[in-house]
Coordinates of N, CA and C in Angstrom, one line a residue:
X1 N -81.5 5.1 44.0 CA -81.3 3.9 44.5 C -82.4 3.1 44.2
X2 N -81.9 2.1 43.1 CA -82.9 1.3 42.4 C -82.6 -0.1 43.4
X3 N -83.5 -1.0 43.1 CA -83.3 -2.3 43.6 C -82.2 -2.5 43.9
X4 N -81.3 -2.6 43.0 CA -79.8 -3.3 43.3 C -79.0 -2.8 44.2
X5 N -79.4 -1.6 44.5 CA -78.7 -0.6 45.8 C -79.2 -1.4 47.1
X6 N -80.3 -2.0 47.6 CA -80.9 -2.2 48.3 C -79.9 -3.0 49.4
X7 N -78.8 -3.5 49.4 CA -77.6 -3.8 50.3 C -77.0 -3.1 51.0
X8 N -76.8 -1.7 50.1 CA -75.9 -1.1 51.0 C -76.2 -0.3 52.1
X9 N -77.4 -0.1 52.5 CA -77.8 0.1 54.1 C -77.2 -1.1 54.9
X10 N -77.5 -2.5 54.6 CA -76.9 -3.8 55.2 C -75.2 -3.6 55.5
X11 N -74.8 -3.0 54.5 CA -73.5 -3.0 54.8 C -72.8 -1.3 55.9
X12 N -73.6 -0.3 55.9 CA -73.8 0.4 56.3 C -73.8 0.0 58.3
X13 N -74.8 -0.6 58.2 CA -75.4 -1.1 59.5 C -74.1 -2.3 59.7
X14 N -73.6 -3.4 59.4 CA -72.6 -4.1 59.6 C -71.4 -3.1 60.2
X15 N -71.2 -2.0 59.8 CA -70.1 -1.0 59.8 C -70.5 -0.4 61.2
X16 N -71.8 -0.2 61.3 CA -71.9 0.7 62.7 C -71.9 -0.7 63.8
X17 N -72.0 -1.7 63.4 CA -71.6 -2.7 64.8 C -70.0 -2.9 65.1
X18 N -69.3 -2.6 64.0 CA -68.1 -2.9 64.2 C -67.5 -2.0 65.4
X19 N -67.7 -0.3 64.2 CA -67.5 0.6 65.2 C -67.9 0.5 66.9
X20 N -69.3 0.1 66.7 CA -70.1 0.1 68.5 C -69.1 -0.8 69.1
X21 N -68.8 -1.8 68.6 CA -67.8 -2.9 69.2 C -66.6 -2.2 69.3
X22 N -65.9 -1.5 69.1 CA -64.6 -1.1 69.1 C -64.9 0.2 70.0
X23 N -66.3 0.4 70.4 CA -66.6 1.5 71.0 C -66.2 3.2 70.6
X24 N -66.1 3.1 68.9 CA -66.1 4.4 68.4 C -67.4 5.1 68.0
X25 N -68.1 5.4 68.7 CA -69.9 5.6 68.8 C -69.8 6.4 68.1
X26 N -68.9 7.6 67.8 CA -69.1 8.3 66.7 C -69.0 8.2 65.0
X27 N -68.1 7.4 64.9 CA -68.0 6.2 63.5 C -69.4 5.9 63.3
X28 N -69.8 5.1 64.4 CA -71.1 4.4 64.3 C -72.1 5.0 64.0
X29 N -72.1 6.6 64.8 CA -73.3 7.4 64.0 C -73.5 7.6 62.9
X30 N -72.0 8.3 62.4 CA -71.8 8.8 61.0 C -72.3 7.6 60.2
X31 N -71.8 6.3 59.9 CA -72.6 4.8 59.5 C -74.2 4.6 59.3
X32 N -74.6 4.8 60.8 CA -75.9 4.7 61.0 C -76.5 6.1 60.4
X33 N -76.5 7.1 59.9 CA -77.0 8.2 59.7 C -77.1 7.9 58.4
X34 N -75.9 7.5 57.2 CA -75.5 7.1 55.8 C -76.8 5.8 55.5
X35 N -76.4 5.1 57.0 CA -77.6 3.4 56.4 C -79.2 4.3 56.7
X36 N -79.7 5.4 57.5 CA -80.9 5.6 57.6 C -81.2 6.3 56.2
X37 N -80.4 7.3 55.6 CA -80.7 8.3 54.4 C -80.9 7.3 53.2
X38 N -79.7 6.2 53.5 CA -80.1 5.7 52.2 C -80.9 4.5 52.1
X39 N -81.7 4.3 53.4 CA -83.1 3.1 53.5 C -84.1 4.3 53.4
X40 N -84.1 5.3 53.3 CA -85.4 6.0 52.9 C -85.3 6.4 51.5
X41 N -84.2 6.6 50.8 CA -84.1 6.3 49.3 C -84.6 5.4 48.7
X42 N -84.1 4.0 49.3 CA -84.2 2.9 48.4 C -85.6 2.2 48.0
X43 N -85.6 1.4 47.1 CA -87.1 1.3 46.7 C -87.0 0.1 47.3
X44 N -86.2 -1.0 47.2 CA -86.2 -2.2 47.5 C -86.3 -2.9 48.8
X45 N -85.7 -2.4 49.5 CA -85.5 -2.6 51.0 C -87.2 -2.4 51.7
X46 N -87.6 -1.3 51.4 CA -88.9 -1.3 52.2 C -88.8 -0.6 53.6
X47 N -89.5 -1.0 54.4 CA -89.8 -0.2 55.6 C -88.9 -0.8 56.5
X48 N -88.4 -2.2 56.3 CA -87.5 -3.0 57.4 C -86.4 -2.7 57.6
X49 N -86.2 -2.5 56.1 CA -84.8 -1.6 56.0 C -84.2 -0.2 56.6
X50 N -85.3 0.3 56.3 CA -85.2 1.8 57.0 C -85.6 1.4 58.6
X51 N -86.2 0.6 59.4 CA -86.5 0.2 60.8 C -85.4 -0.5 61.4
X52 N -84.6 -1.0 60.3 CA -83.2 -1.5 61.0 C -82.1 -0.6 61.4
X53 N -82.3 0.2 60.0 CA -81.0 1.0 60.1 C -81.4 2.2 61.2
X54 N -82.9 2.5 61.6 CA -83.0 3.4 62.5 C -82.9 3.1 63.7
X55 N -82.6 1.6 64.3 CA -82.2 0.8 65.4 C -80.8 1.1 65.7
X56 N -79.8 1.0 64.7 CA -78.9 1.0 64.4 C -78.4 2.4 65.0
X57 N -79.0 3.5 64.4 CA -78.9 4.8 64.9 C -78.7 5.2 66.1
X58 N -79.9 4.5 66.5 CA -80.1 4.6 68.1 C -79.2 4.1 69.2
X59 N -78.8 2.7 68.8 CA -77.9 2.5 69.8 C -76.6 3.4 69.6
X60 N -76.0 3.9 68.3 CA -75.0 4.7 68.2 C -75.0 6.1 69.1
X61 N -76.4 6.5 69.0 CA -76.7 7.9 69.9 C -76.3 7.3 70.9
X62 N -77.2 6.2 71.7 CA -77.2 6.1 73.0 C -75.6 6.1 73.4
X63 N -74.9 5.5 72.3 CA -73.0 5.7 72.7 C -72.3 6.7 72.9
X64 N -73.2 7.9 72.4 CA -72.7 8.9 72.1 C -73.3 10.1 73.1
X65 N -74.2 9.0 74.0 CA -75.1 10.2 74.8 C -75.8 10.9 74.9
X66 N -76.4 10.7 73.5 CA -77.5 11.7 73.1 C -79.3 10.3 72.8
X67 N -79.4 11.0 74.3 CA -80.1 9.9 74.6 C -81.9 10.4 74.1
X68 N -82.4 11.9 74.0 CA -83.4 12.0 73.2 C -83.6 12.1 71.7
X69 N -82.0 12.2 71.3 CA -81.9 11.7 69.8 C -82.4 9.9 69.6
X70 N -81.7 9.3 70.2 CA -81.5 7.9 70.5 C -83.2 7.4 70.2
X71 N -83.9 8.0 71.3 CA -85.3 7.4 71.8 C -86.2 7.7 70.2
X72 N -86.0 9.0 69.7 CA -86.9 9.5 68.3 C -86.4 8.4 67.5
X73 N -85.5 8.3 67.1 CA -84.9 7.2 66.3 C -85.8 5.5 66.8
X74 N -85.5 5.4 67.6 CA -86.1 4.2 68.4 C -87.5 4.0 67.9
X75 N -88.3 5.3 68.5 CA -89.7 5.1 68.2 C -90.1 5.0 66.9
X76 N -89.6 6.0 66.0 CA -89.6 5.5 64.8 C -89.5 4.3 64.0
X77 N -88.6 3.9 64.3 CA -88.5 2.3 64.2 C -89.5 1.1 64.4
X78 N -90.1 1.6 66.4 CA -90.9 0.7 66.4 C -92.1 0.8 66.1
X79 N -92.5 1.8 65.7 CA -93.6 2.4 64.5 C -93.7 1.5 63.5
X80 N -92.6 1.5 63.0 CA -92.9 0.8 61.3 C -93.1 -0.9 61.9
X81 N -92.6 -1.1 62.5 CA -92.6 -2.9 63.2 C -94.0 -2.8 63.6
X82 N -94.5 -1.8 64.3 CA -95.6 -2.3 65.0 C -96.7 -2.3 64.6
X83 N -96.8 -1.5 63.0 CA -97.4 -1.6 61.6 C -97.3 -3.2 61.0
X84 N -96.0 -3.2 61.2 CA -96.4 -4.9 60.4 C -96.4 -6.0 61.0
X85 N -96.3 -6.0 62.5 CA -96.8 -7.0 63.5 C -98.9 -7.0 63.5
X86 N -99.2 -5.9 63.0 CA -100.7 -5.4 63.3 C -101.3 -6.0 62.1
X87 N -100.4 -6.2 61.2 CA -101.1 -6.5 59.7 C -101.5 -8.0 59.8
X88 N -102.8 -8.2 59.5 CA -102.9 -9.3 59.5 C -102.2 -10.6 58.9
X89 N -101.5 -10.8 58.1 CA -100.6 -11.6 57.6 C -99.2 -11.6 58.1
X90 N -98.9 -10.7 59.2 CA -97.7 -10.7 60.1 C -97.4 -12.1 60.2
X91 N -95.6 -12.2 59.9 CA -95.3 -13.3 60.2 C -94.2 -13.5 61.0
X92 N -93.2 -14.2 61.2 CA -92.5 -14.8 62.4 C -91.3 -13.7 62.3
X93 N -90.9 -13.3 60.8 CA -89.3 -12.0 60.8 C -90.3 -10.7 61.3
X94 N -91.4 -10.3 61.1 CA -92.0 -9.2 61.7 C -92.2 -9.2 63.2
X95 N -92.3 -10.4 63.3 CA -92.5 -10.4 65.2 C -91.4 -10.7 65.6
X96 N -90.0 -11.5 65.0 CA -89.3 -11.7 65.8 C -88.4 -10.0 65.8
X97 N -88.6 -9.5 64.5 CA -88.0 -7.8 64.2 C -88.7 -6.9 65.1
X98 N -89.6 -7.0 65.5 CA -90.2 -5.9 66.4 C -89.9 -6.4 67.9
X99 N -90.1 -7.8 68.2 CA -89.6 -8.1 69.9 C -87.8 -7.3 69.9
X100 N -86.8 -8.0 68.6 CA -85.5 -7.4 69.1 C -85.9 -6.0 69.3
X101 N -86.4 -5.5 68.2 CA -86.5 -3.9 68.6 C -86.7 -3.1 69.8
X102 N -88.0 -4.0 70.4 CA -88.2 -3.6 71.7 C -86.6 -3.2 72.9
X103 N -86.2 -4.9 72.7 CA -85.0 -5.2 73.3 C -83.8 -3.8 73.1
X104 N -84.0 -4.1 71.9 CA -83.1 -2.7 71.3 C -83.1 -1.1 72.0
X105 N -84.1 -1.1 72.2 CA -84.5 0.5 72.0 C -85.3 1.0 73.1
X106 N -85.6 -0.1 74.0 CA -86.5 -0.2 75.5 C -86.2 -1.1 76.6
X107 N -84.8 -1.6 76.6 CA -84.2 -2.3 77.0 C -84.2 -2.4 78.8
X108 N -84.4 -1.2 79.2 CA -84.5 -0.3 80.4 C -85.9 -0.4 80.8
X109 N -86.4 -0.9 80.5 CA -88.4 -0.6 80.5 C -89.2 -2.1 80.6
X110 N -89.5 -2.6 81.6 CA -89.7 -3.6 81.9 C -91.0 -3.7 81.2
X111 N -91.7 -2.9 81.1 CA -92.9 -3.3 79.7 C -92.6 -3.6 78.4
X112 N -91.3 -2.8 77.8 CA -90.7 -3.4 76.7 C -90.3 -4.9 76.7
X113 N -89.7 -5.0 77.8 CA -89.1 -6.5 77.6 C -90.3 -7.3 78.1
X114 N -91.4 -6.9 78.5 CA -92.3 -8.2 78.8 C -93.0 -8.2 77.0
X115 N -93.2 -6.9 76.5 CA -93.4 -7.2 75.0 C -92.8 -7.8 74.7
X116 N -91.4 -7.4 74.0 CA -90.6 -8.2 73.4 C -90.8 -10.1 74.0
X117 N -90.8 -10.4 74.7 CA -91.1 -11.7 75.4 C -92.5 -12.5 74.6
X118 N -93.6 -11.4 74.8 CA -94.5 -12.0 73.9 C -94.4 -12.6 72.3
X119 N -94.0 -10.9 71.9 CA -93.5 -10.7 70.2 C -92.7 -11.8 69.8
X120 N -91.8 -12.6 70.8 CA -90.6 -13.6 70.4 C -91.2 -15.0 70.8
X121 N -91.9 -14.7 71.6 CA -92.7 -16.3 71.8 C -93.9 -16.6 70.6
X122 N -94.3 -15.4 70.5 CA -95.3 -15.7 68.6 C -94.5 -16.4 67.9
X123 N -93.2 -15.4 67.7 CA -92.5 -15.6 66.7 C -92.0 -17.2 66.3
X124 N -91.5 -17.5 67.5 CA -91.3 -19.2 67.7 C -92.1 -19.8 67.6
X125 N -93.4 -19.5 67.7 CA -94.8 -20.8 67.5 C -94.8 -20.8 65.9
X126 N -94.6 -19.4 65.1 CA -94.6 -19.5 63.9 C -93.3 -19.9 63.1
X127 N -92.3 -19.8 63.9 CA -91.3 -20.8 63.1 C -91.0 -22.3 63.6
X128 N -91.8 -22.8 64.3 CA -91.9 -24.1 64.5 C -90.3 -24.1 65.3
X129 N -89.8 -22.8 66.1 CA -88.4 -23.0 67.4 C -87.0 -23.6 66.0
X130 N -87.6 -22.6 64.4 CA -86.3 -23.6 63.7 C -85.4 -21.9 63.2
X131 N -86.1 -20.8 63.7 CA -85.2 -19.5 63.3 C -84.5 -19.4 64.4
X132 N -83.2 -19.6 64.4 CA -81.9 -19.0 65.3 C -82.1 -17.3 65.3
X133 N -82.5 -16.4 64.6 CA -82.9 -15.0 65.2 C -84.1 -15.0 66.3
X134 N -85.2 -15.6 66.2 CA -86.0 -15.8 66.7 C -85.7 -16.4 68.2
X135 N -85.1 -17.6 68.1 CA -84.2 -18.0 69.7 C -83.5 -17.5 69.9
X136 N -82.6 -16.6 69.4 CA -81.4 -15.7 69.8 C -82.1 -14.2 71.0
X137 N -83.4 -13.8 70.1 CA -84.0 -12.8 70.5 C -84.7 -13.0 71.9
X138 N -85.5 -14.5 72.0 CA -86.1 -14.6 72.8 C -85.1 -15.0 74.1
X139 N -84.3 -15.7 73.8 CA -82.8 -15.7 74.6 C -82.6 -14.4 75.3
X140 N -82.3 -13.4 74.6 CA -82.0 -12.0 75.4 C -83.2 -11.5 76.1
X141 N -84.4 -11.6 75.5 CA -85.5 -11.2 76.8 C -85.7 -12.0 77.5
X142 N -85.4 -13.3 77.9 CA -85.9 -14.2 78.9 C -84.4 -13.2 79.8
X143 N -83.4 -13.0 79.2 CA -82.2 -12.9 80.2 C -82.7 -11.1 80.8
X144 N -83.0 -10.4 79.7 CA -83.2 -8.8 80.7 C -84.2 -9.3 81.3
X145 N -85.7 -10.2 81.4 CA -86.4 -10.1 82.4 C -86.1 -10.7 83.7
X146 N -84.7 -11.5 83.6 CA -84.1 -11.9 85.1 C -84.2 -13.6 84.9
X147 N -84.8 -14.2 83.7 CA -85.0 -15.8 83.8 C -83.6 -16.1 83.0
X148 N -82.3 -16.4 83.7 CA -81.4 -16.7 83.3 C -81.3 -18.4 82.6
X149 N -82.3 -18.8 83.2 CA -82.0 -20.6 82.7 C -82.8 -20.7 81.6
X150 N -83.5 -20.2 81.7 CA -84.8 -19.9 79.8 C -83.7 -19.2 78.8
X151 N -83.1 -18.2 79.2 CA -82.1 -17.9 78.2 C -81.2 -18.7 78.0
X152 N -80.9 -19.5 79.0 CA -79.8 -20.4 78.3 C -80.2 -21.6 77.6
X153 N -81.4 -21.8 78.2 CA -82.5 -23.1 76.9 C -82.4 -22.9 75.7
X154 N -82.9 -21.2 75.6 CA -83.0 -20.3 74.0 C -81.9 -20.5 73.4
X155 N -80.5 -19.9 73.8 CA -79.3 -19.5 73.1 C -78.7 -20.9 72.7
X156 N -79.1 -22.1 73.8 CA -78.3 -23.2 73.2 C -78.9 -23.8 72.2
X157 N -80.1 -23.7 72.0 CA -81.0 -23.8 70.4 C -80.6 -23.0 69.6
X158 N -80.7 -21.7 69.7 CA -80.0 -20.8 68.3 C -78.8 -21.1 68.0
X159 N -77.6 -21.7 69.1 CA -76.2 -21.8 68.6 C -76.3 -23.2 67.8
X160 N -77.4 -24.4 68.4 CA -77.2 -25.3 67.9 C -77.6 -25.5 66.2
X161 N -78.4 -24.4 65.9 CA -78.7 -23.8 64.3 C -77.7 -23.1 63.7
X162 N -76.9 -22.3 64.4 CA -75.6 -21.5 63.8 C -74.3 -22.0 64.7
X163 N -73.9 -22.7 65.1 CA -72.4 -23.3 65.8 C -71.4 -22.4 65.7
X164 N -71.6 -21.4 64.6 CA -70.5 -20.8 64.0 C -70.3 -19.2 64.7
X165 N -71.4 -18.7 65.0 CA -71.6 -17.4 65.2 C -71.1 -17.1 66.3
X166 N -70.1 -16.4 66.3 CA -69.2 -15.9 67.5 C -70.3 -14.7 68.6
X167 N -71.3 -14.3 68.0 CA -71.9 -13.5 68.9 C -72.8 -14.4 69.9
X168 N -73.4 -15.3 68.9 CA -74.4 -16.5 69.8 C -73.6 -17.1 71.3
X169 N -72.4 -17.5 70.6 CA -71.3 -18.9 71.4 C -71.0 -17.6 72.5
X170 N -70.6 -16.1 72.4 CA -70.4 -15.0 73.6 C -72.0 -15.3 74.6
X171 N -72.8 -15.1 73.8 CA -74.2 -15.2 74.7 C -74.3 -16.3 75.6
X172 N -73.9 -17.4 74.9 CA -74.0 -19.2 75.5 C -72.9 -18.8 76.5
X173 N -71.7 -18.0 76.3 CA -71.0 -18.7 77.4 C -71.7 -17.7 78.6
X174 N -71.8 -16.2 78.6 CA -72.4 -15.5 79.3 C -73.8 -16.1 80.4
X175 N -74.4 -16.7 79.6 CA -75.4 -17.3 79.8 C -75.0 -18.7 80.8
X176 N -74.3 -19.2 80.6 CA -73.9 -20.2 81.1 C -73.2 -19.7 82.6
X177 N -72.3 -18.9 82.3 CA -71.8 -18.0 83.8 C -72.6 -17.9 84.6
X178 N -73.6 -16.9 84.1 CA -74.7 -16.5 85.1 C -75.5 -17.8 85.7
X179 N -76.2 -18.6 85.0 CA -76.8 -20.0 85.5 C -76.2 -20.2 86.7
X180 N -74.8 -21.0 86.2 CA -73.6 -21.3 87.0 C -74.2 -20.2 88.3
X181 N -73.4 -19.0 88.5 CA -73.4 -18.3 89.8 C -74.7 -18.3 90.3
X182 N -76.2 -18.1 89.9 CA -77.6 -18.6 90.7 C -76.9 -19.8 91.4
X183 N -77.0 -20.6 90.4 CA -77.5 -21.7 91.3 C -76.3 -22.2 92.2
X184 N -75.2 -21.6 92.0 CA -74.1 -21.6 93.1 C -74.8 -20.8 94.2
X185 N -75.1 -19.5 94.3 CA -76.0 -18.9 95.2 C -76.9 -19.3 95.9
X186 N -77.8 -19.8 94.8 CA -79.3 -20.5 95.8 C -78.3 -21.7 96.7
X187 N -77.6 -23.1 96.5 CA -76.9 -23.5 97.1 C -76.4 -23.3 98.3
X188 N -75.4 -22.3 98.4 CA -74.8 -20.9 99.0 C -76.2 -21.0 100.5
X189 N -77.3 -20.5 99.9 CA -78.3 -19.8 100.5 C -78.9 -21.1 101.2
X190 N -79.6 -22.5 100.6 CA -79.7 -23.5 101.4 C -78.9 -23.8 102.2
X191 N -77.4 -24.2 102.5 CA -76.7 -24.6 103.0 C -76.8 -23.8 104.1
X192 N -76.9 -22.8 104.2 CA -77.0 -22.1 105.4 C -78.6 -21.8 106.2
X193 N -79.4 -22.6 105.8 CA -80.5 -22.6 106.4 C -80.4 -23.8 107.5
X194 N -81.2 -23.6 108.9 CA -80.7 -24.1 110.5 C -81.5 -25.5 109.7

């Protein structure tokens, strides 16, 4: 696997996402394992390719109820990104990738969500608010922290940059629905006060 093969794991990770979306977690796991193996052998993609493949493996393993194996894969990915963000020249991509990895691998843990918010905010500052991936990650972090108003705000910014992205549009619709529900419930509670 020389440099010209560095995009092969990307293709396998795309297959993982498709299989997960269809609920075929066994196929997702097979593709993810291939992506991890190829990423370990590749010389052109570096450790970030491996971390991305490990996250996809962790998500596939969660879908097949292999929680301990998912945790191990996720921890390895997070360790790679943690090393990257601790580097003095860490940039917005490292910060954003670490934040997204924290959300993907630790979204049930409030401390992981809070850390993801911190790193996504750093990435936002570094990108001057112009990186749609960072904006999308920040929106997810706000949503998982319970702040759907902020999630909606940042998802709208991400969609403004990539208006044709189906996943972004789906999340935008979900955040709008959640915010509308919260506002309705808030108005209902106010109208019941004496």
